[in-house]
mmCIF file of C-alpha atoms in Angstrom:
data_model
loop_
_atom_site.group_PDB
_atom_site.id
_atom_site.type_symbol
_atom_site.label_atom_id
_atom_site.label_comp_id
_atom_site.label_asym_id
_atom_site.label_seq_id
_atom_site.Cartn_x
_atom_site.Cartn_y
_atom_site.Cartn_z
ATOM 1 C CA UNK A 1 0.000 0.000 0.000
ATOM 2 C CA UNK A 2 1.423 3.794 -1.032
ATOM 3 C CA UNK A 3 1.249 6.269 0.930
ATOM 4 C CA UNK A 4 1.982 8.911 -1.254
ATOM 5 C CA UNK A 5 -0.680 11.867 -1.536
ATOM 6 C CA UNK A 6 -2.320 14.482 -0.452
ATOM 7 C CA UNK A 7 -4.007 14.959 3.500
ATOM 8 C CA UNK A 8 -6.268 17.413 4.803
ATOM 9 C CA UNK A 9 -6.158 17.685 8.554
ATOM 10 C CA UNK A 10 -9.668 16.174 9.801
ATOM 11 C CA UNK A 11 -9.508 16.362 13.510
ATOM 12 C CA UNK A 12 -7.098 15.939 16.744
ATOM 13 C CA UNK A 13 -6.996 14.831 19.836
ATOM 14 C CA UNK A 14 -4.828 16.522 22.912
ATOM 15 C CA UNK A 15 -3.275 18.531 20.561
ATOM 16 C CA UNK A 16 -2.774 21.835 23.600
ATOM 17 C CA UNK A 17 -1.829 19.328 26.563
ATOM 18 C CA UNK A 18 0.654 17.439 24.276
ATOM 19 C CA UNK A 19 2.346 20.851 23.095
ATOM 20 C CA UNK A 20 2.704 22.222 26.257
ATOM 21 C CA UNK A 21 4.762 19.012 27.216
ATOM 22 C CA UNK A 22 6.773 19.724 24.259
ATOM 23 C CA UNK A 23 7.943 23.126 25.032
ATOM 24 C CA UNK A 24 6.068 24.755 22.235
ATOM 25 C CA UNK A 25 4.892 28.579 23.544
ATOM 26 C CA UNK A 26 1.557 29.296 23.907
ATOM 27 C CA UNK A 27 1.001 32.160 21.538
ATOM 28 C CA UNK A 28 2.468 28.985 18.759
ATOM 29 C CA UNK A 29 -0.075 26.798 20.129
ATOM 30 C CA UNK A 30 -2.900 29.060 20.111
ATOM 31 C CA UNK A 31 -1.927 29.772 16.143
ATOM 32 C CA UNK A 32 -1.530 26.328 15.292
ATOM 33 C CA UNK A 33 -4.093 24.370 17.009
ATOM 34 C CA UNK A 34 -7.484 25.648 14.877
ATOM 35 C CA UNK A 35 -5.333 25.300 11.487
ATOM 36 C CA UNK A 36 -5.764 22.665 8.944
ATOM 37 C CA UNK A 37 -2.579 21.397 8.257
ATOM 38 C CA UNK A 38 -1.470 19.399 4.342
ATOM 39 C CA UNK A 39 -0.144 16.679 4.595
ATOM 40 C CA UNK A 40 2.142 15.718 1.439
ATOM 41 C CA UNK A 41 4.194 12.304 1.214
ATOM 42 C CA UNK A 42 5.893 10.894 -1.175
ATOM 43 C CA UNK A 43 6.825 7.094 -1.437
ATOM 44 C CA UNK A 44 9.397 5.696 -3.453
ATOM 45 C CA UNK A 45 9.605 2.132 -2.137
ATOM 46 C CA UNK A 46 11.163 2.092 1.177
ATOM 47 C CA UNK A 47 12.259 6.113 0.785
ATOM 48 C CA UNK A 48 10.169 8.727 1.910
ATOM 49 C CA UNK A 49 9.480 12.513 1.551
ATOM 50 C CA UNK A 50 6.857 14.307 3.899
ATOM 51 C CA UNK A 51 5.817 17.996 3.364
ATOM 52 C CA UNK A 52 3.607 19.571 6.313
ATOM 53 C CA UNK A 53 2.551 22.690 5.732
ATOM 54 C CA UNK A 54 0.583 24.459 8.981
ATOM 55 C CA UNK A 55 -0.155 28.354 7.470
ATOM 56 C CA UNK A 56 2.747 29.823 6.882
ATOM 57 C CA UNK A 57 4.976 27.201 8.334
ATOM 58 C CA UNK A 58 6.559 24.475 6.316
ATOM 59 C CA UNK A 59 8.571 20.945 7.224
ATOM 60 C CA UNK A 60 10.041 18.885 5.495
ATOM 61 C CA UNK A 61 11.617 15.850 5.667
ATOM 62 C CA UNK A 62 13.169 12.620 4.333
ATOM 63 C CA UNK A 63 13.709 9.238 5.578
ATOM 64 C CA UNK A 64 14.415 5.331 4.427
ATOM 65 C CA UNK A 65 12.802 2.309 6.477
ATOM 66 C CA UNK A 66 15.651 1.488 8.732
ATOM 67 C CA UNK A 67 18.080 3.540 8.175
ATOM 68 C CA UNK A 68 18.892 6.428 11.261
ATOM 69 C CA UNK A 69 17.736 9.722 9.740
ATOM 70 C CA UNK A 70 17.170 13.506 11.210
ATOM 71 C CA UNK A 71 14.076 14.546 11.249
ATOM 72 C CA UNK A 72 12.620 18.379 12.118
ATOM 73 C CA UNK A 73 10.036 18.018 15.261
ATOM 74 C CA UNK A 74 6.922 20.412 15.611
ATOM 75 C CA UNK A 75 9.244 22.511 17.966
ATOM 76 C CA UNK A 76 12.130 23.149 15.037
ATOM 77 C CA UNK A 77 14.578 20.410 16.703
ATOM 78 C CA UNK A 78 16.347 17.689 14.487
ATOM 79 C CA UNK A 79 16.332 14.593 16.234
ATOM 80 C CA UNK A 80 17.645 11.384 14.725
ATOM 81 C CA UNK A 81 15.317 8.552 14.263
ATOM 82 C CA UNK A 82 14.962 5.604 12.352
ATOM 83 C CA UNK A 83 11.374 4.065 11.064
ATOM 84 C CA UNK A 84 10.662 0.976 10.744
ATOM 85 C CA UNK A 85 7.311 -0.799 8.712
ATOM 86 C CA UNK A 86 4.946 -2.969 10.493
ATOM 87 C CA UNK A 87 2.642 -4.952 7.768
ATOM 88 C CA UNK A 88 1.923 -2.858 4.784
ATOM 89 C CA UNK A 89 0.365 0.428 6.045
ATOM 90 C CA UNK A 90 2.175 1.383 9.433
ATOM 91 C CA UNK A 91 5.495 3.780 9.958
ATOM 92 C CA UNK A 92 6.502 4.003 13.478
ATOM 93 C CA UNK A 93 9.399 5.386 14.632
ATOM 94 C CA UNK A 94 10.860 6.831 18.109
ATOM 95 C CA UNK A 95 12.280 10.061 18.439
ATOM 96 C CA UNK A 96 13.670 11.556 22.053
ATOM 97 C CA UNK A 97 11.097 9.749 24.026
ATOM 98 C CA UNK A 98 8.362 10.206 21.531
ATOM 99 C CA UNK A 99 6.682 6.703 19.880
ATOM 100 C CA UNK A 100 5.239 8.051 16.317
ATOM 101 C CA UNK A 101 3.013 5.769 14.775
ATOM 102 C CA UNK A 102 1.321 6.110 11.341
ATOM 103 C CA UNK A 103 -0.914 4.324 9.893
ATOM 104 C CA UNK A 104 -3.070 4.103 6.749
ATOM 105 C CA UNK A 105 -6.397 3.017 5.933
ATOM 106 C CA UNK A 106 -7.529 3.403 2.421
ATOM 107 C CA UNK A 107 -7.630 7.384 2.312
ATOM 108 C CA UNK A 108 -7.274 7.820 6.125
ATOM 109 C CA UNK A 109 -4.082 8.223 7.601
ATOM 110 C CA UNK A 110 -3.943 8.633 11.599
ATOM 111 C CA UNK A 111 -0.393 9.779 13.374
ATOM 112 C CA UNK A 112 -1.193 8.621 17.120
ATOM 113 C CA UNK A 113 2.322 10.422 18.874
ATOM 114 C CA UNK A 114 2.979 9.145 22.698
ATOM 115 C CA UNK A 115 5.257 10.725 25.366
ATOM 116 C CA UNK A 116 4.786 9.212 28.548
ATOM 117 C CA UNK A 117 0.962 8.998 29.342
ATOM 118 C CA UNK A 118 0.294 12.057 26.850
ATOM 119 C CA UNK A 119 -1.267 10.669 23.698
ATOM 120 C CA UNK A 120 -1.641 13.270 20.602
ATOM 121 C CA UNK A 121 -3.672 12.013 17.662
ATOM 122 C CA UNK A 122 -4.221 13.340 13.956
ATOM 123 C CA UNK A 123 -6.805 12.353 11.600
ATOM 124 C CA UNK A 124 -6.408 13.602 8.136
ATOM 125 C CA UNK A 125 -8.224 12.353 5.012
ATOM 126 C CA UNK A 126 -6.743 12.117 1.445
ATOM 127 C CA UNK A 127 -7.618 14.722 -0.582
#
């Protein structure tokens, strides 16, 4: 299954608590939490590119299943991470004591992020 395409931002879950506990300021997370976010990711077999644009605020970044990469969090910080595939239509990865899991279901794709007993969830629908 591809994940490659285009995702509106449907709905979160926790999305204030969970920035507070990263560090974002509160003015950011006042701006960012009633915008609809696009999703764009390209997949090129076990390579992939993801685009987020949030208003005026663009990420981007690259990764290969299994291989260590550095990836740009919400809060501008480049961790290193490596993602792994579970089954056909799952990405999860760790980064800094943060479990990322993906997963996609025909033209739904939900990111569920975990830090300790903080759960953040995004729903976004192919578009």
């Amino acid at each position: 299954m591809s994940f490659t395409g285009k995702y509106e931002l449907q709905s979160q879950e926790n999305f204030e608590p969970f920035m507070k506990a990263l560090g974002l300021p509160d003015d950011q997370i006042q701006k960012g939490k009633d915008i609809k976010s696009i999703s764009e990711i390209v997949q090129d077999g076990k390579k992939f590119k993801v685009t987020v644009t949030t208003g005026s605020k663009v990420m981007h970044n690259e990764f290969t299943i299994g291989e260590e990469c550095e990836i740009e969090m919400l809060t501008g910080e480049k961790v290193k991470a490596v993602f792994q595939m579970e089954g056909n239509n799952k990405l999860v990865a760790n980064l800094k004591g943060l479990k990322s899991v993906t997963e996609l279901n025909g033209d739904t794709i939900t990111n569920t992020m975990t830090m300790g007993d903080l759960t953040y969830k995004r729903i976004s629908k192919r578009i």
